[in-house]
Amino acid sequence: MRHRSRSGAFLNGSPVPSSIWEMADRYRVLFEDCPTAMCVTDLEGRIVAANLAACQLFGCREGGLVGTLVADLCVDSGAWQAVKGKLQRRSQCRDCWIRVRREDGSEIDCVIDASVQRAADGNGKEYQFVIRDATGYRRMLEGLRESARRYRLLAETVTDGVWTTDMNQRITYISPAITGILGHTVQEILAMSLDQILAPSSFEPAMRAFQEQLAIEKRQQKDLSRSWTLELQMRRKDGGTVWVEVKTAFLREPDGTPIGLLGVTRDITERKRAEDTLRALSARLVEAQEAERRHIARELHDYVGQALTGLKLSLETLSNVPPECVAGRVGESLRLISELMDRVRDLSLELRPSILDDFGLMAALLRHFDRWQAQTGVRVIFKQKGLPYRRFAPELETAVYRIVQEGLTNVARHAGADSVTVRIVANRRELRLLIEDSGAGFDPDAVLADCSTSGLAGIRERVISLGGRLDVTSGEGVGTRLAVSFPVKERIGEKSKQRP
């Protein structure tokens, strides 16, 4: 501890009381031993006193700052003039940032508090400074700003809508992606309440989920990082609605207290539409299976069953027939058996043509064209390239056969055409199928949208399942052109047998 001699000191001819000396000593010790950097300058900014902490801050020996101009320590010479100007105008300067140069040439950021010490006449006498090293704080602020900039850039770049609200569900931030989802601008959304954004059917579930989460907050044990996800409908600016998936979590204070909500909103309209389509197609598949079973049951009961009953009666009464009539009765029975065989074969072809498995795609198509032309009277013009003696993967052969079968069925039912062209071209990489007629035509978009009634939707699903492409061109009175292409998959080492 450093002490100043008190002997021989007089003030206005009177000796200075020892109490004043003791107070001065205490303040000097407080100044010199304070761990915070402090210094005193004259009105020109020349340092007249600096404590040990100030010398250590600037990297110099004790007392080394005395006589130095503050302006010479500043990296930016204008910084001292700015501080001096504030002191002259306001008599103090609080939390002023300056960058200073240490004795070794390194630079640090400092925050200073300064004030003017005035004489008895009120004029300024000196400046007093408290200096804090803020280099770490500056780096932390820059890191936080950079982190905030990156997160904001991320939020404003992703296609999902990112948003925050306070605990009253008032929106405090929303990313520009919301415009693509709802059609509103960011400013319009910020001015809207939650019940204006959500469809009526979704507002109540959203509020109920929020209240449930608030109830969880009151428990002793809770997961502070938890989130919850809802599928909701939001109102678009054009009056429509859009399905979104909203994932939400609480924004929290450091102690875990919720202060708002953070959420991500994703447009799932296409996914919901695909789910609806899948459900409709599944229902259509079940309906088709039931219709097919009813058809087979009816055929077996009405034709095959009755024919077998007649055949049984004919054979049972054969012993009672005069000898000269036996041959006729047997011939009639044989004819009935032949009809039954033909009918059973037709039923088998409708279910799954064995010729497709045994002889390949071309043989099965030719057989189908013969039967279909005989049944409908509509001529099939068949053109092909690359089909003879080739076997494709079973799933590809089945898909092409069923698409041709469905396409011809649609021509017979709806087109009203007297002929239809079927063209197939196959090479190593691709099989292309074209079914074209000059009949009544239709609206392809409307028909494909109604997947519960259209065979065209079933064709589309077959094409998609094998990685193919489908193009339907049609219109009222201009006929229909159905073009399909598939990547080729062949049966390794297997060729088609000759058509029976």
Short mmCIF file of C-alpha atoms in Angstrom, two decimals:
data_model
loop_
_atom_site.label_atom_id
_atom_site.label_comp_id
_atom_site.label_asym_id
_atom_site.label_seq_id
_atom_site.Cartn_x
_atom_site.Cartn_y
_atom_site.Cartn_z
CA MET A 1 0.00 0.00 0.00
CA ARG A 2 1.36 3.38 -1.03
CA HIS A 3 1.11 6.44 1.35
CA ARG A 4 1.80 10.11 0.79
CA SER A 5 3.71 12.09 3.47
CA ARG A 6 1.47 14.33 5.43
CA SER A 7 4.14 16.56 7.13
CA GLY A 8 4.28 20.28 6.35
CA ALA A 9 1.03 20.36 4.39
CA PHE A 10 -1.06 23.49 4.80
CA LEU A 11 -4.34 24.65 3.26
CA ASN A 12 -4.96 28.44 3.30
CA GLY A 13 -2.32 28.78 6.00
CA SER A 14 -3.83 26.06 8.16
CA PRO A 15 -2.51 22.54 8.54
CA VAL A 16 -4.48 19.84 6.60
CA PRO A 17 -6.42 17.62 9.00
CA SER A 18 -5.20 14.06 9.15
CA SER A 19 -8.69 12.78 8.31
CA ILE A 20 -8.47 14.36 4.87
CA TRP A 21 -5.10 12.70 4.30
CA GLU A 22 -6.52 9.37 5.36
CA MET A 23 -9.50 9.74 2.97
CA ALA A 24 -7.15 10.70 0.15
CA ASP A 25 -5.04 7.63 0.89
CA ARG A 26 -8.09 5.38 0.80
CA TYR A 27 -9.23 6.73 -2.57
CA ARG A 28 -5.72 6.46 -4.01
CA VAL A 29 -5.42 2.83 -2.89
CA LEU A 30 -8.88 2.15 -4.29
CA PHE A 31 -7.84 3.70 -7.63
CA GLU A 32 -4.45 2.00 -7.87
CA ASP A 33 -5.54 -1.48 -6.71
CA CYS A 34 -8.92 -1.61 -8.51
CA PRO A 35 -9.06 -4.61 -10.90
CA THR A 36 -10.91 -2.44 -13.45
CA ALA A 37 -8.78 -0.26 -15.73
CA MET A 38 -9.05 3.43 -14.77
CA CYS A 39 -7.20 6.55 -15.88
CA VAL A 40 -7.34 10.36 -15.63
CA THR A 41 -6.47 12.78 -18.44
CA ASP A 42 -6.22 16.51 -18.81
CA LEU A 43 -8.61 18.34 -21.09
CA GLU A 44 -6.39 17.60 -24.12
CA GLY A 45 -6.60 13.88 -23.46
CA ARG A 46 -3.09 13.40 -22.09
CA ILE A 47 -3.01 10.73 -19.38
CA VAL A 48 -1.91 12.11 -16.00
CA ALA A 49 -2.72 9.00 -13.93
CA ALA A 50 -3.44 5.34 -14.73
CA ASN A 51 -3.84 2.41 -12.39
CA LEU A 52 -2.09 -0.93 -12.67
CA ALA A 53 -5.09 -2.60 -14.35
CA ALA A 54 -5.01 0.04 -17.12
CA CYS A 55 -1.29 -0.55 -17.69
CA GLN A 56 -1.86 -4.29 -17.86
CA LEU A 57 -4.78 -3.79 -20.28
CA PHE A 58 -2.49 -1.87 -22.66
CA GLY A 59 0.43 -4.23 -22.08
CA CYS A 60 2.87 -1.72 -20.63
CA ARG A 61 4.83 -1.35 -17.38
CA GLU A 62 3.28 0.31 -14.34
CA GLY A 63 3.20 4.07 -14.92
CA GLY A 64 3.94 3.59 -18.62
CA LEU A 65 0.73 5.26 -19.77
CA VAL A 66 1.37 8.59 -18.03
CA GLY A 67 2.01 11.31 -20.60
CA THR A 68 0.43 9.36 -23.46
CA LEU A 69 -2.35 10.97 -25.53
CA VAL A 70 -5.57 8.94 -25.62
CA ALA A 71 -5.85 9.79 -29.34
CA ASP A 72 -2.54 7.95 -29.93
CA LEU A 73 -3.94 4.81 -28.30
CA CYS A 74 -7.06 4.74 -30.49
CA VAL A 75 -6.89 2.76 -33.74
CA ASP A 76 -9.30 5.28 -35.24
CA SER A 77 -8.06 8.75 -34.39
CA GLY A 78 -11.58 10.09 -34.82
CA ALA A 79 -12.82 7.93 -31.93
CA TRP A 80 -11.19 10.16 -29.32
CA GLN A 81 -12.72 13.26 -30.91
CA ALA A 82 -16.15 11.62 -30.76
CA VAL A 83 -15.72 10.77 -27.07
CA LYS A 84 -14.35 14.24 -26.30
CA GLY A 85 -17.29 15.82 -28.09
CA LYS A 86 -19.78 13.88 -25.97
CA LEU A 87 -17.94 14.88 -22.79
CA GLN A 88 -18.02 18.54 -23.75
CA ARG A 89 -21.74 18.40 -24.60
CA ARG A 90 -23.04 16.10 -21.86
CA SER A 91 -20.24 15.97 -19.26
CA GLN A 92 -20.30 12.17 -19.52
CA CYS A 93 -20.04 9.30 -21.97
CA ARG A 94 -21.53 5.88 -21.22
CA ASP A 95 -20.86 2.53 -22.97
CA CYS A 96 -18.79 4.05 -25.76
CA TRP A 97 -17.07 1.50 -27.99
CA ILE A 98 -13.52 2.21 -29.12
CA ARG A 99 -10.78 0.05 -30.59
CA VAL A 100 -7.33 0.62 -29.07
CA ARG A 101 -3.81 -0.48 -29.84
CA ARG A 102 -1.71 -2.15 -27.13
CA GLU A 103 2.03 -1.62 -26.71
CA ASP A 104 2.82 -4.82 -28.65
CA GLY A 105 0.77 -3.60 -31.63
CA SER A 106 -2.22 -5.89 -31.07
CA GLU A 107 -5.71 -4.38 -31.11
CA ILE A 108 -8.57 -4.89 -28.67
CA ASP A 109 -12.14 -3.63 -28.36
CA CYS A 110 -12.98 -1.63 -25.27
CA VAL A 111 -16.07 -0.09 -23.72
CA ILE A 112 -15.46 3.11 -21.76
CA ASP A 113 -17.42 5.18 -19.28
CA ALA A 114 -16.08 8.75 -18.95
CA SER A 115 -17.01 11.87 -17.04
CA VAL A 116 -15.77 15.44 -16.59
CA GLN A 117 -14.23 16.38 -13.24
CA ARG A 118 -14.93 20.07 -12.68
CA ALA A 119 -13.12 22.72 -10.60
CA ALA A 120 -14.77 24.82 -7.93
CA ASP A 121 -15.62 27.47 -10.56
CA GLY A 122 -17.54 24.89 -12.60
CA ASN A 123 -15.03 24.68 -15.43
CA GLY A 124 -13.76 21.33 -16.57
CA LYS A 125 -10.53 20.28 -14.93
CA GLU A 126 -9.90 16.73 -16.11
CA TYR A 127 -11.49 13.61 -17.63
CA GLN A 128 -11.91 10.37 -15.70
CA PHE A 129 -12.16 7.03 -17.52
CA VAL A 130 -13.23 3.51 -16.63
CA ILE A 131 -12.16 1.06 -19.36
CA ARG A 132 -13.40 -2.52 -19.88
CA ASP A 133 -11.90 -5.04 -22.30
CA ALA A 134 -14.83 -6.04 -24.58
CA THR A 135 -12.95 -8.12 -27.13
CA GLY A 136 -14.57 -11.38 -26.00
CA TYR A 137 -17.95 -9.68 -25.74
CA ARG A 138 -17.52 -8.23 -29.24
CA ARG A 139 -16.65 -11.65 -30.63
CA MET A 140 -19.67 -13.14 -28.88
CA LEU A 141 -21.94 -10.43 -30.36
CA GLU A 142 -20.49 -10.97 -33.82
CA GLY A 143 -20.98 -14.71 -33.44
CA LEU A 144 -24.57 -14.21 -32.35
CA ARG A 145 -25.22 -11.82 -35.25
CA GLU A 146 -23.68 -14.27 -37.71
CA SER A 147 -25.68 -17.12 -36.23
CA ALA A 148 -28.86 -15.05 -36.41
CA ARG A 149 -28.03 -14.08 -40.00
CA ARG A 150 -27.52 -17.72 -41.00
CA TYR A 151 -30.67 -18.91 -39.28
CA ARG A 152 -32.67 -16.10 -40.83
CA LEU A 153 -31.18 -16.92 -44.25
CA LEU A 154 -32.10 -20.57 -43.71
CA ALA A 155 -35.64 -19.65 -42.64
CA GLU A 156 -36.11 -17.36 -45.62
CA THR A 157 -34.63 -19.83 -48.13
CA VAL A 158 -36.49 -23.06 -47.33
CA THR A 159 -39.81 -23.72 -49.05
CA ASP A 160 -41.48 -24.46 -45.70
CA GLY A 161 -42.99 -21.56 -43.78
CA VAL A 162 -41.09 -20.76 -40.56
CA TRP A 163 -42.87 -18.64 -37.95
CA THR A 164 -42.91 -17.50 -34.33
CA THR A 165 -45.70 -16.25 -32.08
CA ASP A 166 -46.03 -14.92 -28.55
CA MET A 167 -47.97 -16.88 -25.94
CA ASN A 168 -51.20 -15.22 -27.11
CA GLN A 169 -50.67 -16.72 -30.58
CA ARG A 170 -49.94 -13.34 -32.16
CA ILE A 171 -47.53 -13.87 -35.05
CA THR A 172 -44.21 -12.11 -34.46
CA TYR A 173 -42.25 -13.46 -37.44
CA ILE A 174 -43.03 -15.44 -40.58
CA SER A 175 -40.75 -16.38 -43.46
CA PRO A 176 -41.43 -15.34 -47.08
CA ALA A 177 -42.24 -18.95 -48.05
CA ILE A 178 -45.73 -18.40 -46.64
CA THR A 179 -46.59 -16.39 -49.75
CA GLY A 180 -46.15 -19.48 -51.90
CA ILE A 181 -48.34 -21.52 -49.54
CA LEU A 182 -51.19 -19.12 -48.78
CA GLY A 183 -50.84 -16.36 -51.37
CA HIS A 184 -50.71 -13.62 -48.68
CA THR A 185 -47.70 -11.35 -48.24
CA VAL A 186 -45.69 -11.47 -45.03
CA GLN A 187 -47.16 -8.11 -43.97
CA GLU A 188 -50.71 -9.38 -44.53
CA ILE A 189 -50.11 -12.50 -42.45
CA LEU A 190 -48.55 -10.49 -39.59
CA ALA A 191 -51.76 -8.45 -39.40
CA MET A 192 -54.03 -11.54 -39.26
CA SER A 193 -55.21 -13.55 -36.26
CA LEU A 194 -54.98 -17.33 -36.08
CA ASP A 195 -58.70 -17.85 -36.64
CA GLN A 196 -58.40 -15.84 -39.87
CA ILE A 197 -55.58 -18.07 -41.10
CA LEU A 198 -56.91 -21.51 -40.13
CA ALA A 199 -60.01 -23.08 -41.67
CA PRO A 200 -62.88 -23.38 -39.15
CA SER A 201 -62.50 -27.17 -39.02
CA SER A 202 -58.83 -26.81 -37.99
CA PHE A 203 -58.96 -23.88 -35.56
CA GLU A 204 -60.50 -25.85 -32.69
CA PRO A 205 -58.05 -28.81 -32.93
CA ALA A 206 -55.12 -26.39 -33.01
CA MET A 207 -56.35 -24.56 -29.89
CA ARG A 208 -57.03 -27.86 -28.10
CA ALA A 209 -53.48 -29.09 -28.83
CA PHE A 210 -52.04 -25.81 -27.50
CA GLN A 211 -54.03 -26.10 -24.26
CA GLU A 212 -52.87 -29.69 -23.84
CA GLN A 213 -49.26 -28.58 -24.16
CA LEU A 214 -49.81 -25.82 -21.60
CA ALA A 215 -51.18 -28.45 -19.21
CA ILE A 216 -48.01 -30.51 -19.68
CA GLU A 217 -45.97 -27.40 -18.76
CA LYS A 218 -47.52 -27.48 -15.28
CA ARG A 219 -46.12 -30.92 -14.54
CA GLN A 220 -42.97 -31.38 -12.52
CA GLN A 221 -41.39 -33.72 -15.06
CA LYS A 222 -41.56 -32.58 -18.68
CA ASP A 223 -39.42 -32.67 -21.83
CA LEU A 224 -38.40 -29.08 -22.59
CA SER A 225 -37.38 -30.02 -26.14
CA ARG A 226 -40.68 -31.66 -27.07
CA SER A 227 -42.69 -30.67 -30.13
CA TRP A 228 -46.07 -31.62 -31.57
CA THR A 229 -47.28 -32.07 -35.15
CA LEU A 230 -50.74 -31.43 -36.59
CA GLU A 231 -52.28 -31.69 -40.05
CA LEU A 232 -54.43 -28.60 -40.56
CA GLN A 233 -56.25 -26.74 -43.30
CA MET A 234 -55.36 -23.10 -43.91
CA ARG A 235 -57.24 -20.48 -45.88
CA ARG A 236 -55.65 -19.22 -49.06
CA LYS A 237 -55.97 -15.64 -50.26
CA ASP A 238 -57.88 -16.82 -53.34
CA GLY A 239 -60.59 -18.32 -51.12
CA GLY A 240 -59.44 -21.93 -51.36
CA THR A 241 -57.82 -24.04 -48.67
CA VAL A 242 -54.52 -25.85 -48.45
CA TRP A 243 -53.53 -28.84 -46.32
CA VAL A 244 -50.41 -28.24 -44.23
CA GLU A 245 -48.34 -30.15 -41.71
CA VAL A 246 -47.43 -27.90 -38.78
CA LYS A 247 -44.65 -28.86 -36.37
CA THR A 248 -44.56 -26.65 -33.26
CA ALA A 249 -42.39 -26.23 -30.16
CA PHE A 250 -42.16 -23.68 -27.35
CA LEU A 251 -39.68 -20.81 -27.43
CA ARG A 252 -38.19 -20.61 -23.93
CA GLU A 253 -36.26 -18.38 -21.56
CA PRO A 254 -32.93 -19.79 -20.30
CA ASP A 255 -34.75 -21.12 -17.24
CA GLY A 256 -37.19 -23.06 -19.45
CA THR A 257 -40.18 -20.72 -19.11
CA PRO A 258 -42.24 -20.68 -22.36
CA ILE A 259 -42.35 -17.22 -23.99
CA GLY A 260 -43.78 -18.12 -27.40
CA LEU A 261 -44.05 -20.69 -30.15
CA LEU A 262 -41.74 -21.67 -33.00
CA GLY A 263 -43.22 -23.61 -35.90
CA VAL A 264 -42.61 -24.96 -39.38
CA THR A 265 -45.49 -25.21 -41.86
CA ARG A 266 -45.22 -27.57 -44.86
CA ASP A 267 -47.65 -27.76 -47.77
CA ILE A 268 -48.92 -31.37 -47.96
CA THR A 269 -51.78 -30.79 -50.40
CA GLU A 270 -50.26 -33.10 -53.02
CA ARG A 271 -49.64 -35.79 -50.40
CA LYS A 272 -53.23 -35.58 -49.18
CA ARG A 273 -54.47 -35.72 -52.77
CA ALA A 274 -52.31 -38.80 -53.40
CA GLU A 275 -53.68 -40.43 -50.22
CA ASP A 276 -57.25 -39.71 -51.36
CA THR A 277 -56.46 -41.14 -54.78
CA LEU A 278 -54.92 -44.25 -53.22
CA ARG A 279 -57.99 -44.77 -51.05
CA ALA A 280 -60.27 -44.37 -54.07
CA LEU A 281 -58.17 -46.79 -56.11
CA SER A 282 -58.19 -49.32 -53.28
CA ALA A 283 -61.97 -49.05 -53.08
CA ARG A 284 -62.18 -49.41 -56.86
CA LEU A 285 -59.95 -52.51 -56.73
CA VAL A 286 -62.18 -54.13 -54.10
CA GLU A 287 -65.26 -53.22 -56.16
CA ALA A 288 -63.68 -54.68 -59.32
CA GLN A 289 -62.80 -57.88 -57.51
CA GLU A 290 -66.34 -58.23 -56.22
CA ALA A 291 -67.79 -57.51 -59.67
CA GLU A 292 -65.52 -60.14 -61.18
CA ARG A 293 -66.55 -62.68 -58.55
CA ARG A 294 -70.24 -61.94 -59.14
CA HIS A 295 -69.73 -62.34 -62.88
CA ILE A 296 -67.97 -65.69 -62.48
CA ALA A 297 -70.57 -66.90 -59.97
CA ARG A 298 -73.36 -65.89 -62.33
CA GLU A 299 -71.72 -67.63 -65.29
CA LEU A 300 -71.15 -70.78 -63.26
CA HIS A 301 -74.69 -70.79 -61.92
CA ASP A 302 -76.66 -69.62 -64.96
CA TYR A 303 -74.81 -71.41 -67.73
CA VAL A 304 -72.31 -73.99 -66.48
CA GLY A 305 -74.55 -75.19 -63.65
CA GLN A 306 -77.65 -75.48 -65.82
CA ALA A 307 -75.69 -77.17 -68.61
CA LEU A 308 -74.23 -79.72 -66.20
CA THR A 309 -77.69 -80.39 -64.75
CA GLY A 310 -79.08 -80.99 -68.26
CA LEU A 311 -76.16 -83.25 -69.12
CA LYS A 312 -76.68 -85.24 -65.92
CA LEU A 313 -80.39 -85.74 -66.66
CA SER A 314 -79.63 -86.71 -70.25
CA LEU A 315 -77.15 -89.37 -69.16
CA GLU A 316 -79.37 -90.64 -66.35
CA THR A 317 -82.27 -91.26 -68.76
CA LEU A 318 -80.10 -92.70 -71.49
CA SER A 319 -81.02 -96.28 -70.48
CA ASN A 320 -84.67 -95.51 -71.13
CA VAL A 321 -84.07 -94.22 -74.66
CA PRO A 322 -84.86 -96.54 -77.56
CA PRO A 323 -81.73 -97.97 -79.16
CA GLU A 324 -82.26 -96.07 -82.39
CA CYS A 325 -82.20 -92.74 -80.39
CA VAL A 326 -79.10 -93.42 -78.28
CA ALA A 327 -76.68 -92.07 -80.87
CA GLY A 328 -78.58 -88.81 -81.11
CA ARG A 329 -78.74 -88.42 -77.34
CA VAL A 330 -74.99 -89.11 -77.02
CA GLY A 331 -74.24 -86.62 -79.80
CA GLU A 332 -76.32 -83.97 -78.04
CA SER A 333 -74.43 -84.65 -74.80
CA LEU A 334 -71.08 -84.38 -76.57
CA ARG A 335 -72.14 -81.05 -78.11
CA LEU A 336 -73.14 -79.77 -74.68
CA ILE A 337 -69.79 -80.89 -73.26
CA SER A 338 -67.96 -79.01 -76.05
CA GLU A 339 -69.93 -75.85 -75.27
CA LEU A 340 -69.09 -76.21 -71.58
CA MET A 341 -65.41 -76.59 -72.40
CA ASP A 342 -65.49 -73.47 -74.58
CA ARG A 343 -67.28 -71.51 -71.88
CA VAL A 344 -64.87 -72.60 -69.15
CA ARG A 345 -61.95 -71.69 -71.42
CA ASP A 346 -63.46 -68.23 -71.99
CA LEU A 347 -63.83 -67.72 -68.27
CA SER A 348 -60.23 -68.79 -67.77
CA LEU A 349 -59.05 -66.31 -70.40
CA GLU A 350 -60.95 -63.52 -68.71
CA LEU A 351 -59.23 -64.29 -65.41
CA ARG A 352 -55.71 -64.96 -66.64
CA PRO A 353 -54.92 -66.14 -70.17
CA SER A 354 -52.60 -69.14 -69.93
CA ILE A 355 -51.38 -68.37 -73.43
CA LEU A 356 -49.67 -65.27 -72.03
CA ASP A 357 -47.58 -67.40 -69.67
CA ASP A 358 -46.96 -70.20 -72.18
CA PHE A 359 -46.45 -68.37 -75.48
CA GLY A 360 -45.81 -64.73 -74.62
CA LEU A 361 -47.26 -61.30 -75.24
CA MET A 362 -47.75 -61.36 -79.00
CA ALA A 363 -49.59 -64.70 -79.02
CA ALA A 364 -51.87 -63.58 -76.18
CA LEU A 365 -52.66 -60.28 -77.92
CA LEU A 366 -53.49 -61.98 -81.25
CA ARG A 367 -55.82 -64.41 -79.47
CA HIS A 368 -57.48 -61.52 -77.64
CA PHE A 369 -57.90 -59.49 -80.84
CA ASP A 370 -59.64 -62.45 -82.53
CA ARG A 371 -62.11 -62.90 -79.67
CA TRP A 372 -62.71 -59.17 -79.19
CA GLN A 373 -63.40 -58.53 -82.88
CA ALA A 374 -65.86 -61.45 -82.96
CA GLN A 375 -67.67 -60.10 -79.89
CA THR A 376 -67.80 -56.38 -80.81
CA GLY A 377 -67.61 -56.22 -84.60
CA VAL A 378 -64.93 -53.50 -84.30
CA ARG A 379 -61.86 -54.10 -86.46
CA VAL A 380 -58.41 -54.14 -84.83
CA ILE A 381 -55.51 -52.88 -86.94
CA PHE A 382 -52.44 -54.35 -85.23
CA LYS A 383 -48.91 -53.22 -86.07
CA GLN A 384 -45.79 -54.33 -84.25
CA LYS A 385 -42.02 -54.28 -84.40
CA GLY A 386 -39.68 -56.24 -82.19
CA LEU A 387 -42.29 -58.55 -80.58
CA PRO A 388 -41.98 -61.99 -82.29
CA TYR A 389 -40.08 -64.62 -80.33
CA ARG A 390 -39.34 -62.26 -77.44
CA ARG A 391 -40.26 -62.82 -73.80
CA PHE A 392 -40.41 -59.89 -71.43
CA ALA A 393 -40.53 -59.81 -67.64
CA PRO A 394 -43.86 -61.30 -66.43
CA GLU A 395 -44.98 -58.03 -64.84
CA LEU A 396 -44.32 -56.14 -68.10
CA GLU A 397 -46.17 -58.67 -70.25
CA THR A 398 -49.12 -58.64 -67.86
CA ALA A 399 -49.22 -54.82 -67.73
CA VAL A 400 -49.17 -54.43 -71.54
CA TYR A 401 -51.81 -57.14 -72.02
CA ARG A 402 -54.14 -55.64 -69.39
CA ILE A 403 -53.69 -52.10 -70.74
CA VAL A 404 -54.59 -53.29 -74.26
CA GLN A 405 -57.52 -55.23 -72.81
CA GLU A 406 -58.77 -52.18 -70.87
CA GLY A 407 -58.15 -49.84 -73.80
CA LEU A 408 -60.19 -51.99 -76.18
CA THR A 409 -62.96 -52.32 -73.58
CA ASN A 410 -63.14 -48.51 -73.37
CA VAL A 411 -63.30 -48.28 -77.19
CA ALA A 412 -66.18 -50.76 -77.29
CA ARG A 413 -68.09 -49.03 -74.50
CA HIS A 414 -67.55 -45.35 -75.22
CA ALA A 415 -65.85 -44.55 -78.53
CA GLY A 416 -68.43 -45.68 -81.06
CA ALA A 417 -65.62 -46.27 -83.56
CA ASP A 418 -65.65 -48.95 -86.29
CA SER A 419 -61.91 -49.63 -85.98
CA VAL A 420 -59.03 -49.18 -83.56
CA THR A 421 -55.27 -49.19 -84.17
CA VAL A 422 -52.91 -50.96 -81.76
CA ARG A 423 -49.20 -50.40 -82.38
CA ILE A 424 -46.32 -51.88 -80.32
CA VAL A 425 -42.64 -51.15 -80.89
CA ALA A 426 -40.01 -52.80 -78.70
CA ASN A 427 -36.26 -52.37 -78.70
CA ARG A 428 -33.57 -53.17 -76.15
CA ARG A 429 -34.39 -50.30 -73.83
CA GLU A 430 -38.04 -49.43 -74.31
CA LEU A 431 -41.44 -50.84 -75.21
CA ARG A 432 -43.92 -48.32 -76.67
CA LEU A 433 -47.64 -49.01 -76.93
CA LEU A 434 -50.15 -46.89 -78.86
CA ILE A 435 -53.93 -47.39 -78.90
CA GLU A 436 -55.73 -44.98 -81.22
CA ASP A 437 -59.32 -44.59 -82.40
CA SER A 438 -61.38 -41.97 -84.24
CA GLY A 439 -64.41 -42.22 -81.96
CA ALA A 440 -66.35 -39.85 -79.71
CA GLY A 441 -63.42 -38.76 -77.48
CA PHE A 442 -63.58 -37.39 -73.94
CA ASP A 443 -61.91 -35.02 -71.44
CA PRO A 444 -58.83 -36.92 -70.14
CA ASP A 445 -58.27 -34.65 -67.13
CA ALA A 446 -61.83 -35.08 -65.89
CA VAL A 447 -61.77 -38.84 -66.39
CA LEU A 448 -58.39 -39.28 -64.65
CA ALA A 449 -59.58 -37.15 -61.75
CA ASP A 450 -62.55 -39.48 -61.21
CA CYS A 451 -60.44 -42.48 -60.26
CA SER A 452 -63.43 -44.26 -58.72
CA THR A 453 -65.07 -44.94 -62.09
CA SER A 454 -62.41 -44.78 -64.76
CA GLY A 455 -60.47 -47.70 -66.20
CA LEU A 456 -58.00 -45.07 -67.36
CA ALA A 457 -56.97 -44.49 -63.74
CA GLY A 458 -56.14 -48.19 -63.44
CA ILE A 459 -54.00 -47.94 -66.57
CA ARG A 460 -52.15 -45.00 -65.04
CA GLU A 461 -51.42 -46.95 -61.87
CA ARG A 462 -50.05 -49.89 -63.85
CA VAL A 463 -47.81 -47.56 -65.83
CA ILE A 464 -46.51 -45.75 -62.72
CA SER A 465 -45.83 -49.00 -60.86
CA LEU A 466 -43.41 -50.13 -63.60
CA GLY A 467 -41.69 -46.75 -64.03
CA GLY A 468 -43.38 -46.02 -67.35
CA ARG A 469 -44.94 -42.94 -68.93
CA LEU A 470 -48.55 -42.36 -69.96
CA ASP A 471 -49.86 -39.73 -72.38
CA VAL A 472 -53.56 -39.47 -73.20
CA THR A 473 -54.74 -37.13 -75.95
CA SER A 474 -58.45 -36.79 -76.61
CA GLY A 475 -61.29 -34.38 -77.10
CA GLU A 476 -64.97 -34.33 -77.90
CA GLY A 477 -65.45 -35.70 -81.42
CA VAL A 478 -61.74 -36.04 -82.26
CA GLY A 479 -61.05 -39.58 -81.04
CA THR A 480 -58.50 -40.80 -78.49
CA ARG A 481 -54.78 -41.50 -78.54
CA LEU A 482 -53.35 -43.46 -75.60
CA ALA A 483 -49.54 -43.71 -75.64
CA VAL A 484 -47.58 -45.73 -73.08
CA SER A 485 -43.86 -46.45 -72.77
CA PHE A 486 -42.06 -48.83 -70.43
CA PRO A 487 -38.41 -49.56 -69.74
CA VAL A 488 -37.77 -53.05 -71.09
CA LYS A 489 -37.16 -56.01 -68.80
CA GLU A 490 -36.68 -59.34 -70.56
CA ARG A 491 -36.67 -62.93 -69.38
CA ILE A 492 -33.03 -63.88 -69.65
CA GLY A 493 -32.43 -66.72 -72.11
CA GLU A 494 -36.12 -67.32 -72.94
CA LYS A 495 -37.93 -66.86 -76.24
CA SER A 496 -41.59 -67.14 -77.17
CA LYS A 497 -42.95 -70.42 -78.40
CA GLN A 498 -44.79 -70.56 -81.69
CA ARG A 499 -48.40 -69.45 -81.41
CA PRO A 500 -50.77 -72.44 -81.17
#
